[in-house]
């Protein structure tokens, strides 16, 4: 199942961000610590690298993520030029309080009276940008909601007299290249529900949990996972919770919603949907798949060309 989601207002948000980037000293990119690369917008990377702007990558929601995976992601990003990763949760004021100093360390030539540090906060929908902005300023200046794309306009605010924050709408990119990324984003509620079939997303999540966290499924729902697939996981959630529809069949829709809700809220436990290692495997598999599709397309094009040539020769 391929998931694509790019609401109309995001074209305008992208244009505004590109225009503002020229005047920005530092980008704070908020990522979901459970799926950092899947939740990283390649447009943000392109914009900031073009302007050679350093980046503080916030690995947000670490209270929901696997701490071992989070440590691996921090090392992964810290090894990149001009990038510092900061695992945190907006639920802890002490975590939020460290951000201004970290930002200043990445752009030390700024943050003085004549040259205020100008920071743009970016990220995809529903990763916690608005919550972070409110926590930094210690007041409600950005709308917060449990739905993607709550913020739709850009705003500038002073953190202090030497620091300007530019908050941007959650920005997706027009085409999600890997289907697994779309599924992970959907499972983590970063994509609007109009772009997905919740049951299919739950089946994907079930498969992933069986691969990486089967013990958490057993602990939460009380069933053994041997020999299961993602569909069976959802069916067993329905069985254990007594979710049935008229006629006695499992209520798959309700069970899928429960599984996704338990993952999203942390009721299942601290879960990361990807690590640097699993990411590398997915990318390699995707490249092989794309190469095979290109080969098949080339063969079909050659066959059509040959057929057209024979037609012209009358043979």
Short mmCIF file of C-alpha atoms in Angstrom, two decimals, residues 154-284:
data_model
loop_
_atom_site.label_atom_id
_atom_site.label_comp_id
_atom_site.label_asym_id
_atom_site.label_seq_id
_atom_site.Cartn_x
_atom_site.Cartn_y
_atom_site.Cartn_z
CA UNK A 154 4.60 31.05 9.61
CA UNK A 155 5.29 33.33 12.57
CA UNK A 156 8.32 35.09 14.10
CA UNK A 157 8.77 35.41 17.85
CA UNK A 158 11.54 36.59 20.16
CA UNK A 159 12.90 34.00 22.56
CA UNK A 160 14.92 36.81 24.11
CA UNK A 161 16.35 40.09 22.83
CA UNK A 162 19.20 38.21 21.11
CA UNK A 163 17.26 35.27 19.64
CA UNK A 164 14.47 35.20 17.03
CA UNK A 165 12.42 32.05 16.40
CA UNK A 166 10.61 31.41 13.13
CA UNK A 167 7.92 28.76 13.47
CA UNK A 168 6.82 27.09 10.24
CA UNK A 169 3.85 24.86 9.33
CA UNK A 170 4.42 21.13 9.28
CA UNK A 171 5.90 20.47 5.86
CA UNK A 172 5.62 17.22 3.94
CA UNK A 173 7.22 16.52 0.58
CA UNK A 174 5.29 15.75 -2.63
CA UNK A 175 6.30 12.10 -3.05
CA UNK A 176 7.26 9.56 -0.38
CA UNK A 177 9.72 7.33 -2.21
CA UNK A 178 9.59 4.24 0.04
CA UNK A 179 6.23 2.71 0.89
CA UNK A 180 7.55 1.66 4.30
CA UNK A 181 8.19 5.31 5.16
CA UNK A 182 4.60 6.19 4.37
CA UNK A 183 3.41 3.35 6.57
CA UNK A 184 5.64 4.37 9.48
CA UNK A 185 4.50 7.98 9.19
CA UNK A 186 0.87 6.87 9.11
CA UNK A 187 1.34 4.57 12.11
CA UNK A 188 2.87 7.48 14.03
CA UNK A 189 -0.01 9.83 13.11
CA UNK A 190 2.08 12.19 10.96
CA UNK A 191 -0.22 11.76 7.96
CA UNK A 192 -3.88 12.72 7.72
CA UNK A 193 -6.37 9.88 8.06
CA UNK A 194 -7.87 10.71 4.66
CA UNK A 195 -4.69 9.37 3.03
CA UNK A 196 -4.75 5.89 4.53
CA UNK A 197 -6.68 2.75 5.36
CA UNK A 198 -6.13 2.29 9.09
CA UNK A 199 -6.39 -1.50 8.96
CA UNK A 200 -3.58 -1.73 6.38
CA UNK A 201 -1.38 0.50 8.53
CA UNK A 202 -2.10 -1.69 11.58
CA UNK A 203 -1.17 -4.83 9.61
CA UNK A 204 2.16 -3.18 8.69
CA UNK A 205 2.76 -2.18 12.32
CA UNK A 206 1.90 -5.70 13.46
CA UNK A 207 4.51 -7.19 11.11
CA UNK A 208 7.13 -4.75 12.33
CA UNK A 209 6.34 -5.40 16.00
CA UNK A 210 6.57 -9.15 15.42
CA UNK A 211 10.03 -8.63 13.96
CA UNK A 212 11.41 -6.30 16.64
CA UNK A 213 9.21 -6.30 19.75
CA UNK A 214 7.15 -9.53 19.97
CA UNK A 215 7.53 -9.59 23.75
CA UNK A 216 5.69 -6.27 24.02
CA UNK A 217 2.72 -7.68 22.10
CA UNK A 218 2.57 -10.64 24.49
CA UNK A 219 2.87 -8.41 27.55
CA UNK A 220 0.14 -6.05 26.36
CA UNK A 221 -2.42 -8.44 24.88
CA UNK A 222 -1.56 -11.83 26.38
CA UNK A 223 -1.14 -13.92 23.22
CA UNK A 224 1.83 -15.88 21.91
CA UNK A 225 3.27 -14.52 18.65
CA UNK A 226 4.89 -17.61 17.10
CA UNK A 227 3.82 -18.15 13.49
CA UNK A 228 1.85 -14.91 13.31
CA UNK A 229 1.82 -12.16 10.70
CA UNK A 230 0.52 -8.61 11.00
CA UNK A 231 -3.04 -9.58 10.11
CA UNK A 232 -3.05 -12.26 12.80
CA UNK A 233 -1.81 -9.71 15.34
CA UNK A 234 -4.82 -7.48 14.69
CA UNK A 235 -7.19 -10.47 14.71
CA UNK A 236 -5.79 -11.59 18.07
CA UNK A 237 -6.19 -8.09 19.50
CA UNK A 238 -9.83 -8.29 18.42
CA UNK A 239 -10.19 -11.75 19.99
CA UNK A 240 -8.60 -10.78 23.31
CA UNK A 241 -10.62 -7.57 23.60
CA UNK A 242 -13.88 -9.15 22.47
CA UNK A 243 -14.24 -6.93 19.40
CA UNK A 244 -16.89 -8.53 17.19
CA UNK A 245 -19.33 -7.31 14.58
CA UNK A 246 -22.79 -8.66 13.79
CA UNK A 247 -22.44 -12.26 12.69
CA UNK A 248 -19.55 -12.95 15.05
CA UNK A 249 -16.68 -11.87 12.80
CA UNK A 250 -13.76 -9.97 14.30
CA UNK A 251 -14.11 -6.18 14.31
CA UNK A 252 -10.83 -5.59 12.50
CA UNK A 253 -11.37 -1.84 12.23
CA UNK A 254 -11.75 -1.42 16.00
CA UNK A 255 -8.81 -3.72 16.77
CA UNK A 256 -6.59 -1.84 14.29
CA UNK A 257 -7.48 1.43 15.99
CA UNK A 258 -6.57 -0.01 19.41
CA UNK A 259 -3.20 -1.35 18.21
CA UNK A 260 -2.28 1.98 16.62
CA UNK A 261 -3.47 3.94 19.65
CA UNK A 262 -1.45 1.75 22.02
CA UNK A 263 1.68 2.29 19.92
CA UNK A 264 1.15 6.04 19.55
CA UNK A 265 0.55 6.64 23.25
CA UNK A 266 3.32 4.36 24.51
CA UNK A 267 0.92 1.89 26.10
CA UNK A 268 2.70 -0.90 24.21
CA UNK A 269 6.10 0.22 25.48
CA UNK A 270 9.05 2.19 24.13
CA UNK A 271 9.25 1.33 20.45
CA UNK A 272 11.39 2.55 17.55
CA UNK A 273 10.22 1.67 14.06
CA UNK A 274 13.68 2.00 12.53
CA UNK A 275 17.37 2.05 13.42
CA UNK A 276 20.33 3.18 11.29
CA UNK A 277 20.90 -0.49 10.41
CA UNK A 278 17.32 -1.30 9.41
CA UNK A 279 17.22 1.97 7.47
CA UNK A 280 20.27 0.96 5.44
CA UNK A 281 18.67 -2.42 4.66
CA UNK A 282 15.43 -0.77 3.51
CA UNK A 283 17.28 1.70 1.29
CA UNK A 284 19.33 -1.09 -0.32
#
